Coordinates of C-alpha atoms in Angstrom, one line a residue:
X435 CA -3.5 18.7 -16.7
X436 CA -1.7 20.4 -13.5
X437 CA -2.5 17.4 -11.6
X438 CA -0.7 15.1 -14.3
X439 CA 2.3 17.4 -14.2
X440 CA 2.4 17.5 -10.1
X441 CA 2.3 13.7 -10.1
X442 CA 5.5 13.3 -13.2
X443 CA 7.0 15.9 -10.4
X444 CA 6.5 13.7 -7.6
X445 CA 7.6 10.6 -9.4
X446 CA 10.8 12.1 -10.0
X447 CA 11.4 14.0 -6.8
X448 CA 10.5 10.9 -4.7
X449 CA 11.3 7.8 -6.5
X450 CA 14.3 8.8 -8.0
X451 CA 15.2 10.6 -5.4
X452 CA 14.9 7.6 -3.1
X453 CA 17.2 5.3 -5.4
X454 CA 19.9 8.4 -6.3
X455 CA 19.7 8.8 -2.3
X456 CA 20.4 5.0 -1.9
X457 CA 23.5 5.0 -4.7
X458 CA 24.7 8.4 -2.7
X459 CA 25.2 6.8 -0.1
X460 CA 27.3 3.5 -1.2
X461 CA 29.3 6.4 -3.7
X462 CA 30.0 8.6 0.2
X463 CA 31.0 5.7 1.9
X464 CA 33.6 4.5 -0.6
X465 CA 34.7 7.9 -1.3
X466 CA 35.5 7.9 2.4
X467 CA 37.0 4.7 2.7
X468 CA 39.2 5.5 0.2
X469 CA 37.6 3.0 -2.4
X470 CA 37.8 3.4 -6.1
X471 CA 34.9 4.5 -7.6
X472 CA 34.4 4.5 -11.6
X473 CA 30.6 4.6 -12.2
X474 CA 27.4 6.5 -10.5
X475 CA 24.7 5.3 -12.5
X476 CA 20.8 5.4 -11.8
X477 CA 19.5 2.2 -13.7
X478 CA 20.9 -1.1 -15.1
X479 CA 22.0 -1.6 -18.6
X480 CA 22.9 0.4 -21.7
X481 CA 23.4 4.2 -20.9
X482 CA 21.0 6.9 -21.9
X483 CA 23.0 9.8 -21.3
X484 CA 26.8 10.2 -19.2
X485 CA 29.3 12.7 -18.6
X486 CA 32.7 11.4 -16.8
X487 CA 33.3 14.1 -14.2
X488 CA 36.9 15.7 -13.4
X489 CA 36.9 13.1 -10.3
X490 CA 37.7 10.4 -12.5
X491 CA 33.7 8.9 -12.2
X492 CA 31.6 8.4 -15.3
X493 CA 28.1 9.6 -14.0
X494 CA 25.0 8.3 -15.9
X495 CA 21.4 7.5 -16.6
X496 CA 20.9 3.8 -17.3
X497 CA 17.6 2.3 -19.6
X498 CA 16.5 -0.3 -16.6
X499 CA 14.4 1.4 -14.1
X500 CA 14.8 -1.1 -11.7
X501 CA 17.2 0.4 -9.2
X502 CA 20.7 2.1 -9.4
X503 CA 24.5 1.3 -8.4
X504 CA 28.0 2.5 -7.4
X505 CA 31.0 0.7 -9.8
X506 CA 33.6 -0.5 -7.0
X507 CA 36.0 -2.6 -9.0
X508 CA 37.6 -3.2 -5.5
X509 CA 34.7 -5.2 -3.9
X510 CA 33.1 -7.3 -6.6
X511 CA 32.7 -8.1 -9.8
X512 CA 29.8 -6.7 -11.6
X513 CA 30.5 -7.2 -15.1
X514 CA 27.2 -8.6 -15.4
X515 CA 25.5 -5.8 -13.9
X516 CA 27.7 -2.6 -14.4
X517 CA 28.3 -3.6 -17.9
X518 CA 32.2 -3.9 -17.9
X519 CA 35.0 -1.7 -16.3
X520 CA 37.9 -0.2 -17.6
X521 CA 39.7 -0.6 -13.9
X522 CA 41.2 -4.3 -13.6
X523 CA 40.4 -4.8 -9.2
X524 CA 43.7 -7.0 -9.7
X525 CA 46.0 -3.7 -10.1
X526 CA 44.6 -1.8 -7.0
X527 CA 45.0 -2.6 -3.7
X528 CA 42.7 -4.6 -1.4
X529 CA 40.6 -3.3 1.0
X530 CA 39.2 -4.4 4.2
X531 CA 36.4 -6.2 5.7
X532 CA 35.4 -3.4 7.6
X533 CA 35.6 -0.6 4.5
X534 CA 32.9 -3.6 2.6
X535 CA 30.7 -3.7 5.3
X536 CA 30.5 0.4 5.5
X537 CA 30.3 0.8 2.0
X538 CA 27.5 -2.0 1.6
X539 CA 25.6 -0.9 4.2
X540 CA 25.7 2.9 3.8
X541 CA 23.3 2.9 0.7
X542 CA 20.2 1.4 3.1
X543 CA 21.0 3.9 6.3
X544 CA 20.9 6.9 3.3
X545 CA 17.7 6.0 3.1
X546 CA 16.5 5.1 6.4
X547 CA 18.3 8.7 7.3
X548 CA 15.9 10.2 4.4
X549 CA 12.8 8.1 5.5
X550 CA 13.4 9.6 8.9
X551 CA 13.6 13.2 7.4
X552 CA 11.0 13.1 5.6
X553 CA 8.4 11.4 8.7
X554 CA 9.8 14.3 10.3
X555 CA 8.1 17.0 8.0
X556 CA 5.3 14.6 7.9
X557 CA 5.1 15.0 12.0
X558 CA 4.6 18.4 11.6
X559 CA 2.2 19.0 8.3
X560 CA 0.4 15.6 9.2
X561 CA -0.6 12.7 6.8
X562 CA -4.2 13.0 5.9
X563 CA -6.5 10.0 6.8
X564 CA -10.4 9.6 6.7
X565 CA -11.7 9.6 10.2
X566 CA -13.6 6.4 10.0
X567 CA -10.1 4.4 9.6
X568 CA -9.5 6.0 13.1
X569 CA -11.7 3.5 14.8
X570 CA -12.2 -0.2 15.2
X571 CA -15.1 0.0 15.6
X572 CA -17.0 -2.6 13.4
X573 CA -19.8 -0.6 11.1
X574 CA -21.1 -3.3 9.1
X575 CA -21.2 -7.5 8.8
X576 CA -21.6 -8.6 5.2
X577 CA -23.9 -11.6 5.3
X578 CA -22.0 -13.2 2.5
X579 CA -19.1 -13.3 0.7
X580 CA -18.7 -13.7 -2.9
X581 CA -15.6 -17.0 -4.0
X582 CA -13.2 -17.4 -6.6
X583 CA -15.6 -19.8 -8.5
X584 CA -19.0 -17.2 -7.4
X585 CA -20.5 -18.6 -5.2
X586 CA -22.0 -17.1 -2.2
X587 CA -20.9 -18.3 1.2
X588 CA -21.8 -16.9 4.6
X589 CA -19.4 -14.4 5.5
X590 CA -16.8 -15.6 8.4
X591 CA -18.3 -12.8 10.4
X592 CA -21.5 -13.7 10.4
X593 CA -20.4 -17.3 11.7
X594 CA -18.5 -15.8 14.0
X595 CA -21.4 -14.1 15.2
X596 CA -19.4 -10.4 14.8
X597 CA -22.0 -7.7 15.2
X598 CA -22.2 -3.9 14.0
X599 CA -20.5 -1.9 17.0
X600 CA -18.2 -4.3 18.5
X601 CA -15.2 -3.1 18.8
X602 CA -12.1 -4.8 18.0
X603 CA -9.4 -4.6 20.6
X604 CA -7.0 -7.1 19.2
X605 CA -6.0 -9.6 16.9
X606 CA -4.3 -13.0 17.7
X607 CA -2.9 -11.5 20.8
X608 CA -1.7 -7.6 19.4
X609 CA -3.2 -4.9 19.9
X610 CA -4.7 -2.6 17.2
X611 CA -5.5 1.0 17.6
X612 CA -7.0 1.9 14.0
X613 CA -8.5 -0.2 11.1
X614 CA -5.5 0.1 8.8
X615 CA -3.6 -1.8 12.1
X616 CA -6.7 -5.0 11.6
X617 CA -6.5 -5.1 7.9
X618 CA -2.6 -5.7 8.0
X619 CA -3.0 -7.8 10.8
X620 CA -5.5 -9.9 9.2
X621 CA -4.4 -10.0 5.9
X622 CA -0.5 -10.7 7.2
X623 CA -2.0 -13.3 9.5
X624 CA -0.8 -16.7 9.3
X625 CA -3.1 -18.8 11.6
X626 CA -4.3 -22.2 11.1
X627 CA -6.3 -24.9 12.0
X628 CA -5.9 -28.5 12.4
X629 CA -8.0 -29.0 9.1
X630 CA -5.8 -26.4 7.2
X631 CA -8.8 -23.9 7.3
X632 CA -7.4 -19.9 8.4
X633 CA -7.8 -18.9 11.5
X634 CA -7.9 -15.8 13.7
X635 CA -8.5 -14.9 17.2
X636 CA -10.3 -11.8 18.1
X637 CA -11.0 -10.2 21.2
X638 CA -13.7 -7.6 21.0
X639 CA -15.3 -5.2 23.2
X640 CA -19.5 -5.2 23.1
X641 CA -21.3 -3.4 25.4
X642 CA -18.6 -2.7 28.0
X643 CA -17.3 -6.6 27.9
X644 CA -14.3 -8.1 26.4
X645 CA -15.3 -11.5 24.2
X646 CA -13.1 -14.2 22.7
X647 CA -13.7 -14.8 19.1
X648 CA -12.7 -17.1 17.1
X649 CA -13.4 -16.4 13.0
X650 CA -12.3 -18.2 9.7
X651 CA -10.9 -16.0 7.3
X652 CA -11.8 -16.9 3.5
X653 CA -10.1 -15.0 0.2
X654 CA -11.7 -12.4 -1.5
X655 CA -11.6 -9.5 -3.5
X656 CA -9.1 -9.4 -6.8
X657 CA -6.2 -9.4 -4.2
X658 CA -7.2 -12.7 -2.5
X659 CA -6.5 -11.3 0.8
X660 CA -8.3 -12.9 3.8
X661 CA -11.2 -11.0 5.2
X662 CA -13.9 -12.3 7.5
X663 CA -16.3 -9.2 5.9
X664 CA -16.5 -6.6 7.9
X665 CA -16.6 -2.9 7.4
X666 CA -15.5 0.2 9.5
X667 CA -18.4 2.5 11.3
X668 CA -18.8 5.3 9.1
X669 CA -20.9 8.5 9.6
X670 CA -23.3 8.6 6.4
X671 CA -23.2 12.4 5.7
X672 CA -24.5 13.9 2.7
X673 CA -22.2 16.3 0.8
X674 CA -23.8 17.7 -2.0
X675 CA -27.2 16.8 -3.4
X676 CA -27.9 17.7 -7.0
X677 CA -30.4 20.8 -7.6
X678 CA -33.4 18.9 -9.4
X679 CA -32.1 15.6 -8.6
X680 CA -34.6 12.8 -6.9
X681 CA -32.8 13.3 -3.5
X682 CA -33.4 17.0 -3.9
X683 CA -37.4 16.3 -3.9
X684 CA -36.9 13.8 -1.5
X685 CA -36.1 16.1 1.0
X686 CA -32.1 16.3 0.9
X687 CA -29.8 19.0 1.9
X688 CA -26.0 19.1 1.9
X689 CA -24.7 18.4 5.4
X690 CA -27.6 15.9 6.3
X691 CA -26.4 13.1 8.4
X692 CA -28.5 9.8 8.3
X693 CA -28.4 8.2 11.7
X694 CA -31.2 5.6 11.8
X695 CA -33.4 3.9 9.1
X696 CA -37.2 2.9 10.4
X697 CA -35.4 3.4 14.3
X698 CA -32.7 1.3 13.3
X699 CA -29.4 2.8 14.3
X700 CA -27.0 3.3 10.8
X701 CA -23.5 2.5 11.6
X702 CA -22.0 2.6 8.4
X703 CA -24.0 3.5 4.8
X704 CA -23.9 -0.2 3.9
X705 CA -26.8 -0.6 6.7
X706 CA -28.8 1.8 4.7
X707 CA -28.7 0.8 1.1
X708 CA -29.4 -2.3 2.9
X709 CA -32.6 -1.6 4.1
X710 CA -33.5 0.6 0.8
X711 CA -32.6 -2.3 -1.6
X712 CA -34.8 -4.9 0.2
X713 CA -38.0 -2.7 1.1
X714 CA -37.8 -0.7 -2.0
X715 CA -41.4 -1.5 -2.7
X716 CA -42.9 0.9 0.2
X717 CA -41.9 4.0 1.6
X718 CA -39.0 4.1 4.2
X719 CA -38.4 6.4 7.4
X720 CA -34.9 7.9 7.6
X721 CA -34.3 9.6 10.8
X722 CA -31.8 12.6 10.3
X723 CA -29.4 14.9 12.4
X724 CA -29.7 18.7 10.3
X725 CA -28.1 21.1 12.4
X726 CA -28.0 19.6 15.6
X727 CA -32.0 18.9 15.1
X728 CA -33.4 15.5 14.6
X729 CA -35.7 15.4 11.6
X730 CA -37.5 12.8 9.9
X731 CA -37.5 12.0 6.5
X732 CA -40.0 9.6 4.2
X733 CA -38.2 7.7 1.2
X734 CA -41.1 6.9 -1.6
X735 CA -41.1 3.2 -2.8
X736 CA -38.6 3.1 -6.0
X737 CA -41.1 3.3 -9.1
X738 CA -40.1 1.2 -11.7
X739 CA -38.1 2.9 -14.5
X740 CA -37.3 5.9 -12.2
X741 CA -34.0 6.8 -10.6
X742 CA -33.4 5.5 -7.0
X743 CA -34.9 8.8 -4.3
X744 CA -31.3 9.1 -3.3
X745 CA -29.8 9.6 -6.8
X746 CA -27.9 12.7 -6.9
X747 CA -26.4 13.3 -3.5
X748 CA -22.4 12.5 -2.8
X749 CA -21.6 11.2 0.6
X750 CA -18.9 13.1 2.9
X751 CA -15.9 11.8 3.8
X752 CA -14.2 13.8 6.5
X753 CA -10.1 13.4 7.3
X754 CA -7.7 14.5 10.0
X755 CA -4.6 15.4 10.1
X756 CA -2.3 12.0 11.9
X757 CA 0.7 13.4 13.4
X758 CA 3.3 10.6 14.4
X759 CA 5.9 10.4 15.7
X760 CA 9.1 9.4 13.0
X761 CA 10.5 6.6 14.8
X762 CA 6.5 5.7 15.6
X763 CA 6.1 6.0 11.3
X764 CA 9.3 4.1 10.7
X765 CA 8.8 1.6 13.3
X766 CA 5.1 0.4 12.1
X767 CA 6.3 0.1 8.7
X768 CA 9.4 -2.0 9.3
X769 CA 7.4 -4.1 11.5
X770 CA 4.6 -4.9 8.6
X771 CA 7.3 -5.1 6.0
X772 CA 8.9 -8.3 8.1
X773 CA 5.2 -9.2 8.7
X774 CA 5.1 -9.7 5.0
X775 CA 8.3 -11.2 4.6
X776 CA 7.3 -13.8 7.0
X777 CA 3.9 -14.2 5.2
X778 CA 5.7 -14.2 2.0
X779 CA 7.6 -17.8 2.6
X780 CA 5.1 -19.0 5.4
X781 CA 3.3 -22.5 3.9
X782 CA 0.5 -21.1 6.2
X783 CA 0.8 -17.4 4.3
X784 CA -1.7 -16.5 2.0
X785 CA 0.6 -13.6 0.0
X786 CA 1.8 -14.1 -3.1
X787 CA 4.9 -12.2 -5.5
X788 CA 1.2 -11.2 -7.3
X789 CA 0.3 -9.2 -4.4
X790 CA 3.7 -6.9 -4.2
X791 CA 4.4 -3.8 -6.3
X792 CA 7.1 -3.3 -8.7
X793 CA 8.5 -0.1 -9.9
X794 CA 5.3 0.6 -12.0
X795 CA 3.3 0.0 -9.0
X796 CA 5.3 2.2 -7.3
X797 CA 5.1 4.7 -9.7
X798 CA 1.5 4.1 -9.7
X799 CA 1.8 5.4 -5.9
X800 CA 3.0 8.6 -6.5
X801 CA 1.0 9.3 -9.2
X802 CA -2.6 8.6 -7.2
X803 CA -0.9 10.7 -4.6
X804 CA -0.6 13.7 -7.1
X805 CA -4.2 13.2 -8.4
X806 CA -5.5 13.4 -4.2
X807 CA -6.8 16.3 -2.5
X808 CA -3.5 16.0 -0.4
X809 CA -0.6 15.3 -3.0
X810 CA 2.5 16.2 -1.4
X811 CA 1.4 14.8 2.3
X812 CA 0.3 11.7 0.5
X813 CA 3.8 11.6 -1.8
X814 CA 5.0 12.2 1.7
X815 CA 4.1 9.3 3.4
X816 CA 4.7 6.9 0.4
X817 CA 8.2 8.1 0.2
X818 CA 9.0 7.2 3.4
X819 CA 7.1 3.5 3.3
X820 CA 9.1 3.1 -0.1
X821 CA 12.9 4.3 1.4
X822 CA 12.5 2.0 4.4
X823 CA 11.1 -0.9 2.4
X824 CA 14.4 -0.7 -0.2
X825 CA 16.4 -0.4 2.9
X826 CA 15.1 -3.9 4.1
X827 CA 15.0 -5.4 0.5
X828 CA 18.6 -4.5 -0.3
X829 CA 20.0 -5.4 3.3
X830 CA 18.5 -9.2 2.6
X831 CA 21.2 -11.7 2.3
X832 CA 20.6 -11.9 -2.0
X833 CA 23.7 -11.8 -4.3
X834 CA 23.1 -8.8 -6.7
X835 CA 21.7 -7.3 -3.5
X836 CA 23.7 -5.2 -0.5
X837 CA 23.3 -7.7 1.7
X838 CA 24.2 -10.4 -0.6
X839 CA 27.6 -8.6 -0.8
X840 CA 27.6 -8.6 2.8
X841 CA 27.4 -12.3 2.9
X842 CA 29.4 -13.1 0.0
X843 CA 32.3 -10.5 1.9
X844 CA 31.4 -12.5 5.2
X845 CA 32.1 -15.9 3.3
X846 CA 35.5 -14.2 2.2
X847 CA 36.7 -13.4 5.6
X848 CA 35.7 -16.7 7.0
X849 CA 37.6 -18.8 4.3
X850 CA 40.6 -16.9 4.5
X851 CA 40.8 -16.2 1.2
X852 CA 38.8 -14.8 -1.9
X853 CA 36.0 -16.3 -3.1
X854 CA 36.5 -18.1 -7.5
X855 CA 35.7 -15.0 -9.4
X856 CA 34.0 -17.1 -11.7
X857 CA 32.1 -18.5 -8.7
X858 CA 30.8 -14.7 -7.8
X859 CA 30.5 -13.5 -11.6
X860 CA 28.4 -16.8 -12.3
X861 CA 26.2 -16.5 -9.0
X862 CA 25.4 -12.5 -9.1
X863 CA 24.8 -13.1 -13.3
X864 CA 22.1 -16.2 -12.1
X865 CA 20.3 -13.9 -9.5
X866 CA 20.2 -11.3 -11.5
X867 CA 18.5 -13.1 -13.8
X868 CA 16.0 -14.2 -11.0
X869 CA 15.6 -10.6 -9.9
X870 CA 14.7 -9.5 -13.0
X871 CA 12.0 -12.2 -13.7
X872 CA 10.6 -11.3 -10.1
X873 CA 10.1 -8.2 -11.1
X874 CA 8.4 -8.7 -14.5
X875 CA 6.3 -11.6 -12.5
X876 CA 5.4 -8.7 -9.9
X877 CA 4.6 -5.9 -12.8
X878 CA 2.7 -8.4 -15.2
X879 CA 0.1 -10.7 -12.2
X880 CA 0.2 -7.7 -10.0
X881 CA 0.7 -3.8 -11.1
X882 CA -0.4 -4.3 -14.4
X883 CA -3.0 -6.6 -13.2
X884 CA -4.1 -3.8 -10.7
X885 CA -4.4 -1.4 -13.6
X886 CA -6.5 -3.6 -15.5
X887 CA -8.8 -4.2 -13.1
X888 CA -9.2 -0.6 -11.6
X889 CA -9.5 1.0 -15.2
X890 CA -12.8 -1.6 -15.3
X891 CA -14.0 -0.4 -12.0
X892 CA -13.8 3.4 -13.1
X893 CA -15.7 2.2 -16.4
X894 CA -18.1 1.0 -14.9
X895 CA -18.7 3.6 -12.1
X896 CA -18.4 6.6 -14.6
X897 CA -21.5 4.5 -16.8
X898 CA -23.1 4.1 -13.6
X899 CA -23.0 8.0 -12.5
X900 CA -24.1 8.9 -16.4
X901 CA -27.2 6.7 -16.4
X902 CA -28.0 7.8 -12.9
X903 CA -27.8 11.5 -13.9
X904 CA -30.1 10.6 -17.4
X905 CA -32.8 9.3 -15.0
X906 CA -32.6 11.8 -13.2
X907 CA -32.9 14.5 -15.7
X908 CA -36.0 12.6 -17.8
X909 CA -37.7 12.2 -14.2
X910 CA -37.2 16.3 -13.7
X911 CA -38.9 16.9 -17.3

């Protein structure tokens, strides 16, 4: 229940906070500039509750989530948006190019200013981050990869002839330092080959040489994101092993770490339920680090009907604190946001609109951030990806958009004279319109898609867990 209330908290705090930060600063600017202001409102359409301040401003809460703005009569006309205006922009005075560009631009530096305030706490608590994405070091090579229509295909990897402990150093010519940096980088990647198959260059480290490799990415996974199927080295430690359980009598104890199975070395746990799923018919040798000792330990064959040996232990997960720099934070994020972009309208791209997040997406964020073992370093962290991601989005040259006013004042300035009215009402009314559907296309094929898909998974698992635990308690009778 406290964790449901600490994520509503955090939605509010740091989603609305990041879109009444964005409005602030378009109202600050204008206020400044001298430009009339007669509406503050966080949302689009009909008003759920407002209250017109001494200042002349009518201050409100609007029924569209999607955003926020400023009513400027002087700048444009938002009828479309705003909903009407009592101020007619032909009784006050014009402004200048100069006081547009300020006021449209001051909205994405608020929140690039905020981003960088909050990175700057984040510097100093740290944003949590499980050890084994600190390496690129490659754990495990799936031998096959599961398509769109089933089938089973040898994993690019494996073609590639990738092997467990390679190391990857970079990817199509940048350099990556963690496995979040490969994942973006493949998944953003935009290679081809004559034939119109993907394509990406590696260059790995194994044993003490750099190698040239050259892999075939294929789409997979609900996201359809290019992967060549590989996993991240991962320490398998045991964290708690049920009292009574099979892995109890096996021999079990919290803290365990397996390090080889039958001598061979276990990179990551995939290697291990490897081995156990295709000798399960005799016993197995796992060799074990307890307390700086190295032990060994039998696994029995799998008798039929009977829980797994290993059922009832949790494996451990360690994290450490990453303290970056916030122009390092900032800078890595607006670099993958334009990688996305670029992927985005790229024929040779392999994202989709399906693959973004809309509001309930990122509400979604915020709320799996309250439900962590770190919620306010993870809310932390979002925040700032989500303030310098609107900053981008609203600077792009979109009518509706800040930058879209930008261009539409730029267009201004270069004719000489102002732009048809009904030529700007008509084109902001068309891509709003367009906005609008882009953001229902995003929330239907991709948040609510997301949801769908993860509520299955967590079916499934929670069956999984209470058959395991049934087995295991019929076997201890």
């Amino acid at each position: 229940m406290f964790s449901s209330i600490w994520s509503i908290f955090l939605i509010v705090l740091f989603f609305g906070g990041s879109i009444f930060v964005h409005e602030l600063g378009h109202f600050l600017a204008a206020r400044r500039r001298g430009v009339k202001v007669t509406r503050f409102s966080i949302g689009f359409g009909p008003a759920i509750w407002k209250w017109h301040g001494r200042d002349g401003v009518e201050y409100r809460l609007s029924w569209i989530p999607l955003g926020g703005y400023v009513a400027l009569p002087q700048l444009a006309d938002m009828a479309a948006i705003e909903g009407g205006s009592d101020v007619e922009a032909e009784k006050l005075p014009p402004i200048s190019y100069n006081t547009k560009f300020i006021v449209f631009v001051a909205g994405a530096a608020f929140n690039v200013i905020f981003a960088f305030a909050l990175a700057t706490i984040l510097w100093f608590a740290g944003r949590p981050a499980p050890e084994y994405l600190a390496t690129t070091r490659i754990g495990y090579v799936l031998p096959t990869l599961k398509m769109a229509d089933g089938a089973d295909v040898p994993s690019p990897a494996v073609v590639a002839g990738l092997k467990a402990n390679d190391i990857i150093r970079k990817v199509d010519g940048r350099a990556i330092e963690d496995w979040n940096q490969f994942k973006s980088a493949l998944v953003l990647g935009t290679g081809t080959q004559q034939d119109g198959k993907r394509l990406v260059h590696l260059t790995i480290e194994r044993d003490g040489q750099l190698l040239e490799v050259t892999a075939s990415p294929q789409k997979s996974g609900d996201e359809r994101f290019r992967t060549i199927g590989i996993s991240p080295a991962f320490a398998t430690i045991i964290d708690q092993v049920l009292p009574g359980s099979p892995s109890a009598a096996t021999g079990f104890l919290p803290k365990d770490q397996i390090v080889a199975v039958e001598g061979q070395p276990v990179a990551a746990p995939e290697i291990l339920f490897d081995y156990l799923r295709t000798h399960k018919d005799r016993p197995v040798r796992l060799t074990v680090m307890r307390q700086g000792q190295s032990i060994f330990i039998m696994v029995p064959p799998v008798a039929i009907g009977q829980p797994h040996p290993l059922s009832g232990l949790t494996q451990r997960i360690n994290y450490s604190l990453v303290k970056e720099t916030p122009w390092l934070q900032i800078g890595e994020i607006v670099d993958t946001t334009f990688r996305t972009l670029w992927s985005l309208v790229s024929p040779k791209g392999d994202l989709s609109f399906s693959n973004l997040s809309g509001p309930l997406g990122i509400g979604r964020g915020f709320w799996n951030a309250g439900q962590s073992d770190f919620p306010f370093r993870y809310a932390l962290w979002f925040a700032v990806l989500i303030n310098v991601n609107l900053a981008i989005f609203n600077l792009l040259p979109i009518p509706v958009l800040d930058g879209g006013h930008m261009l539409l004042a730029t267009i201004t300035k270069l004719r000489g004279r102002p732009l048809p009215a009904n030529f700007i009402l008509s084109t902001q009314s068309v891509f709003m319109v367009l906005l609008l559907m882009m953001v229902l296309y995003v929330t239907i094929f991709g948040d609510i898609r997301r949801l769908v898909s993860d509520f299955k998974a967590d079916t499934q698992a929670k069956e999984a867990a209470a058959a395991q635990q049934k087995k295991a308690a019929e076997a201890g009778k």
